[in-house]
XYZ file of C-alpha atoms in Angstrom:
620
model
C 30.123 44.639 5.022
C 26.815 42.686 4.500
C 24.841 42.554 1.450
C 22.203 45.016 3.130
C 24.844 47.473 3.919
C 26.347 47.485 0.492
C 23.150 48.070 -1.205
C 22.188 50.905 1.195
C 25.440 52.342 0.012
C 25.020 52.385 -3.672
C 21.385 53.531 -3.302
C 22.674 56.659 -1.373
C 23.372 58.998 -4.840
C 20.220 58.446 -6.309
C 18.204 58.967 -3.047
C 20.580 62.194 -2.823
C 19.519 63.031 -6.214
C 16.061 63.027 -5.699
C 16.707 65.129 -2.200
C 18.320 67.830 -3.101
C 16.384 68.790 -5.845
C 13.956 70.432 -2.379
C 16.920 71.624 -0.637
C 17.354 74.972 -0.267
C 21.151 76.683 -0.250
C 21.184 76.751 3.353
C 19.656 73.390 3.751
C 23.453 72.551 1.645
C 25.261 74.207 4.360
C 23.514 72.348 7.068
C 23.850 69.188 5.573
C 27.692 69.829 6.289
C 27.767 69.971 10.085
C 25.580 66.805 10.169
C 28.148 64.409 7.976
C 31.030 66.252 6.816
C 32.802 63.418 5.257
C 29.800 61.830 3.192
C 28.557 65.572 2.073
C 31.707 66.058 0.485
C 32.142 62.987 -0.937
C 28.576 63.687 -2.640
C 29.142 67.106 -3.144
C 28.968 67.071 -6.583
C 26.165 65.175 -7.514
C 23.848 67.241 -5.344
C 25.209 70.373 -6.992
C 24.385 68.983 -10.034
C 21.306 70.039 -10.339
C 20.768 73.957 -9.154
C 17.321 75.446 -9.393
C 17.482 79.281 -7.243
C 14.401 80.542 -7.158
C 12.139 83.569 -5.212
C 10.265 81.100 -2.586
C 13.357 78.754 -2.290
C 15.395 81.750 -0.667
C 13.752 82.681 2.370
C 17.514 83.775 4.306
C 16.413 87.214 3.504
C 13.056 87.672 5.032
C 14.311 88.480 8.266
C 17.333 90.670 7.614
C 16.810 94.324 8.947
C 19.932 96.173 9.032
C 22.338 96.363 5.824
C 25.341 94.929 7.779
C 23.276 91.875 8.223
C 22.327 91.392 4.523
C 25.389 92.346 3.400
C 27.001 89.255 5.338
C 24.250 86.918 4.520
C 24.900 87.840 0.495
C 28.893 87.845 0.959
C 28.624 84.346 2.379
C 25.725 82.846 -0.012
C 27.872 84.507 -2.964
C 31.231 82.218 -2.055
C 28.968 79.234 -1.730
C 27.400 78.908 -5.339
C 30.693 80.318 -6.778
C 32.693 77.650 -4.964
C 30.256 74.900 -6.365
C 29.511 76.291 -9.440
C 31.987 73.852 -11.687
C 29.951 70.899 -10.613
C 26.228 72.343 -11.771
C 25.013 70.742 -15.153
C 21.428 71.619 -14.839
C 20.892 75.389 -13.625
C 17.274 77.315 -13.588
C 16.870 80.614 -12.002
C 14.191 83.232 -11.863
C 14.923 86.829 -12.616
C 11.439 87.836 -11.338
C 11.981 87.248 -7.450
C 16.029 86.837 -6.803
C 17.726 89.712 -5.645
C 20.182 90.899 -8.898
C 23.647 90.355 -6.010
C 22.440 86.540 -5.625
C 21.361 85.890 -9.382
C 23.227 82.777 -10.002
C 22.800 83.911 -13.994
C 24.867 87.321 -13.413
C 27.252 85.741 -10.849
C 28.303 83.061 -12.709
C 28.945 85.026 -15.596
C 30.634 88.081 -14.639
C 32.697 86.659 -11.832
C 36.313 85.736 -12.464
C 36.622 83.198 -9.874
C 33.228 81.592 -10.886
C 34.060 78.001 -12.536
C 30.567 77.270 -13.917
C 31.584 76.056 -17.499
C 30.133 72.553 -17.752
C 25.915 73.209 -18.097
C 24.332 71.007 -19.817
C 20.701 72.857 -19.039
C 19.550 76.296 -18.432
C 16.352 77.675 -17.659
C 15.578 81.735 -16.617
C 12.369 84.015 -16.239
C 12.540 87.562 -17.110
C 10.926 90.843 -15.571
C 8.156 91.870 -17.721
C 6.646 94.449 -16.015
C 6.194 96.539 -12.814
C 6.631 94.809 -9.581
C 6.092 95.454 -5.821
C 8.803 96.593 -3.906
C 8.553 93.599 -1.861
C 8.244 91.500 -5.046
C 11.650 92.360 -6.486
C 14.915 92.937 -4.859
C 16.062 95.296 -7.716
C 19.874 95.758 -9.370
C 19.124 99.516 -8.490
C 18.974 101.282 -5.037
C 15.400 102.436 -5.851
C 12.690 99.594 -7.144
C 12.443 100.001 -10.630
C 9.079 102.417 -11.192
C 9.592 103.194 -15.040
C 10.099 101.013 -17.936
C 12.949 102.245 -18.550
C 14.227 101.050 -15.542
C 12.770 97.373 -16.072
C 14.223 97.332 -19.508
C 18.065 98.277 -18.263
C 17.799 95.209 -15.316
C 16.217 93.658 -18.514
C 19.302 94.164 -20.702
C 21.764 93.731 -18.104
C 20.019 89.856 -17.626
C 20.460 89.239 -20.801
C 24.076 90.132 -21.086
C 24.647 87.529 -18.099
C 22.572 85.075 -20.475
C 24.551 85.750 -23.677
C 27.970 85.242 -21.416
C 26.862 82.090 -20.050
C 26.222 80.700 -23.520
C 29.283 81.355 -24.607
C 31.269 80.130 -21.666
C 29.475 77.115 -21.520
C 29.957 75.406 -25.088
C 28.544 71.934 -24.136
C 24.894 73.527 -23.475
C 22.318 71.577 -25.552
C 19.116 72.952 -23.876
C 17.921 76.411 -23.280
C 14.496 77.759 -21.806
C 13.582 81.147 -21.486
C 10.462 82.573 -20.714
C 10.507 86.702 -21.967
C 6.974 87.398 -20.369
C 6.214 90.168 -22.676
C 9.599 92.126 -23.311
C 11.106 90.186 -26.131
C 11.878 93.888 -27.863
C 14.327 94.108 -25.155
C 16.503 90.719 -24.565
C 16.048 88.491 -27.734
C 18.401 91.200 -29.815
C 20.808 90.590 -26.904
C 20.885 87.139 -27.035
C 20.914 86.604 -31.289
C 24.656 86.613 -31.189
C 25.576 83.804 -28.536
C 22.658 81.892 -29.747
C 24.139 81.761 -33.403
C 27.418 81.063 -32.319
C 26.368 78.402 -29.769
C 28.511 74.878 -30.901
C 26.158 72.451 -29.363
C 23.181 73.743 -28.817
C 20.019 71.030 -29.269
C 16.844 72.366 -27.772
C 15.612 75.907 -27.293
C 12.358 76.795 -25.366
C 11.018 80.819 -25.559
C 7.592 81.487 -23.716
C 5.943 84.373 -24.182
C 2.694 85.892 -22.677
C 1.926 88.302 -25.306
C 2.697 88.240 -29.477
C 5.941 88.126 -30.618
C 6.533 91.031 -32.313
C 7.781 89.937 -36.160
C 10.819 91.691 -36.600
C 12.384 90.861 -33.693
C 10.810 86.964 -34.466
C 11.927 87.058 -38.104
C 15.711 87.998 -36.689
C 16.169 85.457 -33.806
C 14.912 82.963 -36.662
C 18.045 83.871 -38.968
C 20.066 83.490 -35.691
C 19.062 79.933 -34.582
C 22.360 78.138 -34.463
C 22.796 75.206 -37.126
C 23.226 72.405 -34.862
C 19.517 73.477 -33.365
C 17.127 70.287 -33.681
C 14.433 71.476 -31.538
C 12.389 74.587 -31.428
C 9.446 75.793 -29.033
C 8.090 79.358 -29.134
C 4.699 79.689 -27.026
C 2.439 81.758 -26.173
C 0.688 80.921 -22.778
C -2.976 83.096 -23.402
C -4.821 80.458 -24.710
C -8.895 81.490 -24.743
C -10.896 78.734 -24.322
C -12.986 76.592 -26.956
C -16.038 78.233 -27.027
C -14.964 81.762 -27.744
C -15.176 83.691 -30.536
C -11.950 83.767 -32.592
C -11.510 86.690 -34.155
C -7.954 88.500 -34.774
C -6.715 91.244 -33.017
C -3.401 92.988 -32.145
C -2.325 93.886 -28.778
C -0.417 97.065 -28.186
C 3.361 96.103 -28.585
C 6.162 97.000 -25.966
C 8.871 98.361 -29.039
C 10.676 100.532 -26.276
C 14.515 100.428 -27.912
C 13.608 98.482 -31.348
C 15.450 101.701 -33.182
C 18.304 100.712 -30.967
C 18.689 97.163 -31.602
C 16.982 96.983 -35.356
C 18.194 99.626 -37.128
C 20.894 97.571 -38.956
C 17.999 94.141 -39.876
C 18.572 94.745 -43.683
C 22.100 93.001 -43.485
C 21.172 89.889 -41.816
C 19.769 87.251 -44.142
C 18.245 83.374 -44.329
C 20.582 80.980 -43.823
C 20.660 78.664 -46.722
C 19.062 75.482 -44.889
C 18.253 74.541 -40.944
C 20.421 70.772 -41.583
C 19.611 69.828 -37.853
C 16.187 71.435 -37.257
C 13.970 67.947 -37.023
C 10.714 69.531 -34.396
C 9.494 72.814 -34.618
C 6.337 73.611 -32.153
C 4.266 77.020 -32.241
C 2.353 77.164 -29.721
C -1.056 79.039 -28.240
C -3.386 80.696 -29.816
C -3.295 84.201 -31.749
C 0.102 83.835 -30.876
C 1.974 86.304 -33.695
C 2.949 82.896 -34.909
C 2.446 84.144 -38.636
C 3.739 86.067 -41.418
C 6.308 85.035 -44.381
C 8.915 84.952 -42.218
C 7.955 81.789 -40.506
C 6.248 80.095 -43.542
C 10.562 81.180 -45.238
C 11.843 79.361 -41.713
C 9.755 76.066 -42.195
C 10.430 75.593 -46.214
C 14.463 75.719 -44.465
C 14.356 72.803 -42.128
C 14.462 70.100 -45.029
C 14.467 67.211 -42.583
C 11.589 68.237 -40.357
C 9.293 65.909 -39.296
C 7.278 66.904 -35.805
C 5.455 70.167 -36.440
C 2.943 71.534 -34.179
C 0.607 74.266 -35.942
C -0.435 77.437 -33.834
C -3.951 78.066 -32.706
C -4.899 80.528 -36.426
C -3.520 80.487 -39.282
C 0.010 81.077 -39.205
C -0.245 83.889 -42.389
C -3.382 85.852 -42.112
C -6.913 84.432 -41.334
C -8.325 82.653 -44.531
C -5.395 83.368 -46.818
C -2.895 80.104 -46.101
C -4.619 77.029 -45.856
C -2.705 75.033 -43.090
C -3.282 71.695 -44.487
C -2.430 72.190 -48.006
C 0.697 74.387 -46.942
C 1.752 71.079 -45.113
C 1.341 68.900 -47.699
C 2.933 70.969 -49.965
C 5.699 71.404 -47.635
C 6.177 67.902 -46.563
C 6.385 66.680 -50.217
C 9.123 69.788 -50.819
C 11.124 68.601 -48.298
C 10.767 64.666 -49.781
C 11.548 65.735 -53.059
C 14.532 67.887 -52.035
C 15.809 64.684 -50.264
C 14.811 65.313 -47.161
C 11.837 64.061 -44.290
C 8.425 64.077 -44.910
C 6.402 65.466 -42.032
C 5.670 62.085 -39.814
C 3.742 64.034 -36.300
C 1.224 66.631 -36.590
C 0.068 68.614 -33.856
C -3.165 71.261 -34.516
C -4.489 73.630 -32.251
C -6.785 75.467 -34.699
C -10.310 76.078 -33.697
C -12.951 74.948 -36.615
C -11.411 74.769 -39.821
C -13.792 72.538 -41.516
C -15.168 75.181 -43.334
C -11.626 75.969 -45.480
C -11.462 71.949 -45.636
C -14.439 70.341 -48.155
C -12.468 68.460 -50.601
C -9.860 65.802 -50.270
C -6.667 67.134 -51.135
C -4.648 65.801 -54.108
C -1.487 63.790 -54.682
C -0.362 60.572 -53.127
C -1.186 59.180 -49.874
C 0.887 61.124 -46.524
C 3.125 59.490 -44.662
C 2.110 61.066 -41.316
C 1.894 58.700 -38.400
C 0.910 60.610 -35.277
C -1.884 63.291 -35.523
C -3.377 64.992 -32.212
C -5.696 67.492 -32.883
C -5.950 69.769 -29.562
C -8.594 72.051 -30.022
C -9.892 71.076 -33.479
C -13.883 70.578 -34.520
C -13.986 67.617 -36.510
C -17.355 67.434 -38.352
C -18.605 63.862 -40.076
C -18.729 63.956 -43.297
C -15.989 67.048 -43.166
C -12.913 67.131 -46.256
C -10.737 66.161 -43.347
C -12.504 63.588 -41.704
C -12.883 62.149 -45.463
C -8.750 62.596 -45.680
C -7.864 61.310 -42.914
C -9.868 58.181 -43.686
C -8.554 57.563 -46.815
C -5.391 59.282 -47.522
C -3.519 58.384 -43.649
C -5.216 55.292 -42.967
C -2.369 52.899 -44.200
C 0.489 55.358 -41.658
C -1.202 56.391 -38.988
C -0.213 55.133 -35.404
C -1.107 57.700 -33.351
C -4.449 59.749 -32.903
C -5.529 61.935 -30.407
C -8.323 64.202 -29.743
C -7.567 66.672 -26.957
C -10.135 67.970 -24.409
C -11.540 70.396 -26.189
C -11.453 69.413 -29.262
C -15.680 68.680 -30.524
C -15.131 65.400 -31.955
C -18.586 63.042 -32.632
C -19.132 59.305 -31.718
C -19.692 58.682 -35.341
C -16.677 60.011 -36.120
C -14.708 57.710 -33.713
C -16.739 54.715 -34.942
C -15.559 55.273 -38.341
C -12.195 56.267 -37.770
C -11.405 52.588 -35.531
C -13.091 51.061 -38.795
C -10.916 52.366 -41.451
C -6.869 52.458 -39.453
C -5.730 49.392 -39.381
C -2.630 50.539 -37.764
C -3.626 52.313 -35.056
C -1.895 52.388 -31.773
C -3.027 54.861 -29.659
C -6.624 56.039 -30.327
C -7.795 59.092 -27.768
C -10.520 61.072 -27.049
C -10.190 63.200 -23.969
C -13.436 64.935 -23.998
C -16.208 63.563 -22.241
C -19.330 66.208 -23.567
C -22.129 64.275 -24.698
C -21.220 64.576 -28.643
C -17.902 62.659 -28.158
C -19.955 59.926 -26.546
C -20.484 56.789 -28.033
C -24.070 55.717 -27.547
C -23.949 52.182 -25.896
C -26.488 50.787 -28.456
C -24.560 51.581 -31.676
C -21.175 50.642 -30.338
C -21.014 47.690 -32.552
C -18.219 46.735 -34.623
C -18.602 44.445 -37.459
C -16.198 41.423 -36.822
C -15.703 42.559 -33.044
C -12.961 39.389 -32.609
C -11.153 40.440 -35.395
C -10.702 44.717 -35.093
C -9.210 46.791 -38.174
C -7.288 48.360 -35.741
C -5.902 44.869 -33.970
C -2.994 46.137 -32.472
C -4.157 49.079 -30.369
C -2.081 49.581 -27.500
C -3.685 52.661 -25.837
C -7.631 53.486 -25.740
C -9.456 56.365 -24.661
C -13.100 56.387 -25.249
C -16.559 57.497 -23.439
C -19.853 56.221 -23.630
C -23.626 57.550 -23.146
C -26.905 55.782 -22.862
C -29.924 57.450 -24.753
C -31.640 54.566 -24.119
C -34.493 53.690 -21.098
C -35.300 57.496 -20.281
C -38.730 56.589 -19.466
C -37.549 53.647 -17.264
C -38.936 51.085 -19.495
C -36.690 48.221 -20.468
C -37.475 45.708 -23.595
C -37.394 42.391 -22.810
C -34.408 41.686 -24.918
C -32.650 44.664 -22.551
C -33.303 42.592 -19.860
C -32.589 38.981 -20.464
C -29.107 37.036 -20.360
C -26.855 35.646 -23.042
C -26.091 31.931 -22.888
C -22.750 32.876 -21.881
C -23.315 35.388 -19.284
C -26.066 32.637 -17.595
C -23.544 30.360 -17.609
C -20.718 33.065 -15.615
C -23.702 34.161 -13.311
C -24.573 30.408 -12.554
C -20.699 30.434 -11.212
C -20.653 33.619 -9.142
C -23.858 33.765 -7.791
C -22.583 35.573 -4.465
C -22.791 38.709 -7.168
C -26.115 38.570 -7.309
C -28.362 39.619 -4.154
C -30.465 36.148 -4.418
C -29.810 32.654 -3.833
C -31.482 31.831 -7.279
C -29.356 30.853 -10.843
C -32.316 31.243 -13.167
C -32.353 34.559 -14.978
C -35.707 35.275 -13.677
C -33.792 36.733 -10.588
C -31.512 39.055 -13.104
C -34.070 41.578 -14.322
C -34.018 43.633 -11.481
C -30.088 43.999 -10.945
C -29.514 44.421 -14.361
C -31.238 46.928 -16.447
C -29.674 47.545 -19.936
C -27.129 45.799 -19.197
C -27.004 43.397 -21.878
C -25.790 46.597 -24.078
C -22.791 47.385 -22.079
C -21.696 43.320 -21.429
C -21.343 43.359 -25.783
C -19.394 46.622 -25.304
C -16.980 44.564 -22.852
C -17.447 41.217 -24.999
C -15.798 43.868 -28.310
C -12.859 45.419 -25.765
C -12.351 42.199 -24.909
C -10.723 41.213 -28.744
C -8.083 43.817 -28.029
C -5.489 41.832 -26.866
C -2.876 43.454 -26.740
C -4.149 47.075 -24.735
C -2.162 48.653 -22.588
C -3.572 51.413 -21.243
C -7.363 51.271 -20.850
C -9.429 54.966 -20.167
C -13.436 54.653 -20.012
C -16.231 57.299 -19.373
C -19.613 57.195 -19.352
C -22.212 59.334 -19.313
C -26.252 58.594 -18.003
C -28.991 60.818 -19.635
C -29.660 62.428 -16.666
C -25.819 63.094 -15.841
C -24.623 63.160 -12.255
C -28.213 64.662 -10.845
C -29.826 63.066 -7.793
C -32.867 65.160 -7.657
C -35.743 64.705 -7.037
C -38.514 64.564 -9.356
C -36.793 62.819 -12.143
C -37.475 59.336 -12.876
C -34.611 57.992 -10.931
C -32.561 59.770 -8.352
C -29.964 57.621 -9.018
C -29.342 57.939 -12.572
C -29.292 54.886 -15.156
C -25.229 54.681 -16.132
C -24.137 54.040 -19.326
C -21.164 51.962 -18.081
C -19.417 50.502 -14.625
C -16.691 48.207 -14.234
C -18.661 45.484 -12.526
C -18.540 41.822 -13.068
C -22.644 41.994 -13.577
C -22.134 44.263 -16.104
C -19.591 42.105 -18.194
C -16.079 42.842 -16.858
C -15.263 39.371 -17.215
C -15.635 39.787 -20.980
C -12.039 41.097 -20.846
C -9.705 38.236 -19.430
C -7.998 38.466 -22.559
C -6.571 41.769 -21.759
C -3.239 40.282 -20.376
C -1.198 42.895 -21.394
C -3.039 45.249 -19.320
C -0.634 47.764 -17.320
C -2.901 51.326 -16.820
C -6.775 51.349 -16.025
C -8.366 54.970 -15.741
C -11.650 54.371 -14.831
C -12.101 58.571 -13.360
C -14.467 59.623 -15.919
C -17.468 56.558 -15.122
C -19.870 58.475 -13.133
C -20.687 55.463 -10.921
C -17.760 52.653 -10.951
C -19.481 49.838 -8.687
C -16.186 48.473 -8.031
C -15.992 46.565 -5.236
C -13.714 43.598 -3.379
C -14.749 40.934 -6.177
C -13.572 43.077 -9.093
C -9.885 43.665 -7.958
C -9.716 40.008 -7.312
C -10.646 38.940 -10.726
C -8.399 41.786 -12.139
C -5.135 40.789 -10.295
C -6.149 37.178 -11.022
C -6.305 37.678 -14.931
C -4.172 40.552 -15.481
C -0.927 39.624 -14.134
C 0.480 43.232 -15.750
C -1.486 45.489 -14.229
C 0.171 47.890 -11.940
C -2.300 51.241 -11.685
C -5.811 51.691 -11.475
C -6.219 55.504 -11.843
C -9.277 57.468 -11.160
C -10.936 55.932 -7.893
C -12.072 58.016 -4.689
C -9.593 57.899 -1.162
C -12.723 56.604 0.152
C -12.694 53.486 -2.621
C -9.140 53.092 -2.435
C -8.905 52.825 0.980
C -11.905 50.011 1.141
C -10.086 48.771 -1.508
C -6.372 48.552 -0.305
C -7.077 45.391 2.042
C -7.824 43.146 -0.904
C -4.577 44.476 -3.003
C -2.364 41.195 -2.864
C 0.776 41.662 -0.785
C 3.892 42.072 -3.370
C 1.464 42.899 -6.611
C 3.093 46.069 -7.094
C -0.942 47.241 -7.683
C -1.331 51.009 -6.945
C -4.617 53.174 -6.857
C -4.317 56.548 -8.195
């Protein structure tokens, strides 16, 4: 066997690994009768990972009679329980599988299934009235009452709980309750607490958790748990009101399954618990019972806040709570809270002094939906009490951060690594004329890694440039003298220049500062013009004046330095001006670089004919 041959072999699992993962059950079957030797000498490893959902199952769409179904389920039934000791990884959906092919129920309550070994399971619950065509139901008739819903419900959850306990090497769960947890989170308390090896649980919710039911799964999380997710998916968007509000709850059978609560008590400590993350916003995510959970994991140190208060509005500050908390947890001789995760709307107005006590130890901080105000308590915090720790900071897309806040924040973190700022409204813009660091070759923040940042031009709305807006530096003269095929004349003076490069001398020292950042990884630029994207006419230009474009005119050449360089996201510059010159000089001085994300088909494919052969270069 050649070389060629031998490698083709040994490549086969992983290429089967990444196939069957779009196979469908009957697609397993027909592999059979194509190779039968090789399928079952693979057998296992494309069993490993099982995920039986509504849409994958289509064997059913075209069965009239019962006979025929009947024969069709019989057979599809032997299948997955003849395979089921080699699936690790199992995710099935309760909403859209018929209850006689739900891998969850026949796994569990089948003697001669051997499904013991899952490492990972994932399941979606019923939470409300379906179709008839949407749900093949456990019952003869569809299920028209909640009543009904909340037996299949029950019945699911029972398969869950048996699962669990039949499969003691599980270390990650997932389930998403839709809006029933009344009804399946009492069933599940029991195997959950008595789970061995349990790591990582996931609940999703679409509606509030209701708190006693929260409060008791809570005192049921298993000791060995190190992770913890609860979210809530209705997330409003930035700019509306937050006010509070309760939703009608589902409490359909809470007498049943609550009536004994009072004997069921806090555990003395959560030793494992190390990332807890409450998710959305007015989520039900408050209340003493999770403020009692938090003050239990004494070695947390990932926490991601939910989108209000997690008590009542106004009456637990968040901030002081956590540093209260975190310094607990240190003194008790455990972790201080390291990554920080808010989702709050403003809270600037509950934040105007700098809290007290020694400096934080927190090292990653994204701030999702947060208004950040200059001159703010925080803003003054984070600047002087996190400055020495933090690594990591990241403004999320909706979060109403100001370019004077980013200026001073890159002025006073000396360790930053990753500095982002997803939004791209005109606040969060950096003004090309006051982007200018003091000591641009030598940064405070020196060893960024990852930077995200957008810029605007104010400047020139009349169309009337300065002359100092217009002219070249020595050094640019010089680089123009050497590429003069980038200019549209056969002259070298800079007499030539005015013309091709309005306010440009602005964004070449923006370029000339990136440029000191040696050792970026992952560069993201925007830009806005002061007209926007607008062509019309009537305006001064109808192309509009850009604040920024990745062309060598402009000063692109002011960061050869970047060597490093592996990611450029150039999506959010209205007009890029890339053309055949630029990727040369990029794959000529950075040797790293292996996506350019953001460009149009119609750039990357006039684009793709200069990419040298073997770069490994790829537009996105």
């Amino acid at each position: 066997m050649n070389s060629f041959e031998r490698t083709t072999v040994f490549e086969i699992p992983l290429l089967l690994d990444m196939i069957c993962q779009h196979l469908t059950p009957s697609d397993f079957q027909n592999c059979s009768r194509v190779n039968r030797v090789l399928f079952h000498a693979f057998q296992p490893h494309l069993w490993k990972t099982f995920r039986l959902l509504g849409e994958w199952y289509p064997d059913l769409d075209t069965i009239t009679t019962a006979e025929e179904r009947e024969g069709v389920i019989v057979a599809q039934q032997r299948l997955f329980l003849e395979k089921s000791a080699w699936v690790r990884s199992l995710e099935y959906d309760q909403w859209c599988l018929p209850s006689d092919l739900n891998p969850g129920i026949l796994f569990a309550f089948r003697e001669e299934s051997r499904c013991r070994s899952l490492l990972e399971l994932s399941t979606t619950f019923i939470d409300q009235e379906g179709d008839e065509d949407d749900v093949d139901s456990l019952f003869v008739e569809k299920p028209e009452t909640n009543e009904a819903i909340k037996e299949r419900n029950v019945f699911a959850a029972e398969a869950l709980g048996a699962l669990l306990d039949q499969n003691t090497r599980l270390n990650k769960c997932e389930v998403n309750l839709g809006s029933i947890d009344s009804w399946v989170l009492p069933v599940l308390m029991e195997p959950l607490k008595r789970h061995p090896y349990l790591r990582e649980l996931r609940i999703a919710k679409w509606t509030h958790f209701h708190g006693p039911v929260l409060e008791r799964l809570l005192k049921h999380l298993p000791p060995t748990l190190e992770v913890l997710w609860l979210n809530w998916e209705k997330v409003p968007l930035a700019d509306q009101e937050q006010v509070e509000y309760d939703e009608p709850e589902m409490s359909f059978g809470l007498e049943v399954y609550l009536e004994d609560e009072s004997e069921y008590s806090w555990p003395e400590l959560f030793p494992a618990m190390q990332e807890v993350h409450l998710m959305g916003v007015y989520s039900g995510l408050r209340g003493p019972h999770i403020l009692r959970f938090l003050q239990r994991c004494l070695h947390l140190h990932t926490l991601t806040w939910p989108g209000w208060p997690i008590y009542r509005p106004s009456s637990v500050d968040p901030f002081r709570f956590i540093f209260n908390l975190s310094h607990l947890h240190h003194h008790q001789g455990g972790s201080r809270i390291k990554h920080l995760t808010f989702n709050l709307g403003a809270f600037d107005d509950t934040l105007n002094t700098v809290l007290p006590g020694p400096s934080e130890a927190v090292e990653t901080l994204r701030l999702a939906r947060t208004a950040l105000m200059s001159g703010s308590g925080f803003l003054q915090y984070l600047t002087t009490r996190w400055c020495d720790t933090l690594t990591v900071l990241e403004f999320g897309s909706e979060a109403r951060v100001l370019h004077t806040d980013t200026l001073t924040i890159l002025q006073s973190c000396p360790h930053l690594i990753v500095y982002r700022v997803e939004s791209t409204l005109k606040p969060a813009c950096i003004p090309v004329g006051t982007f200018n660091m003091p000591n641009a070759d030598s940064w405070v923040c020196h060893d960024l890694q990852v930077l995200q940042i957008s810029f605007l031009d104010y400047t020139s709305r009349n169309g009337i440039f300065s002359e100092d807006e217009l002219t070249l530096d020595p050094e640019d003269l010089a680089f123009f003298q050497r590429q003069v095929s980038l200019l549209s004349t056969t002259s070298t003076t800079t007499t030539t220049a005015p013309e091709r490069l309005p306010n440009r001398r602005k964004i070449r020292r923006i370029y000339r500062q990136l440029g000191a950042l040696t050792r970026l990884q992952t560069l993201t630029l925007g830009s806005q013009g002061p007209y926007g994207d607008s062509r019309t006419l009537g305006e001064y230009y109808q192309r509009p004046i850009t604040s920024l474009d990745m062309s060598l005119e402009s000063g692109l050449y002011h960061l050869k330095n970047l060597v490093d360089l592996r990611v450029l996201n150039v999506g959010s510059i209205k007009f890029l001006n890339v053309g055949a010159d630029e990727i040369r000089w990029m794959q000529q001085n950075w040797p790293n670089l292996r996506q350019i994300c953001g460009l149009s088909n119609e750039l990357q494919e006039k684009l793709q004919s200069v990419v040298q052969v073997g770069s490994g270069l790829d537009f996105k």
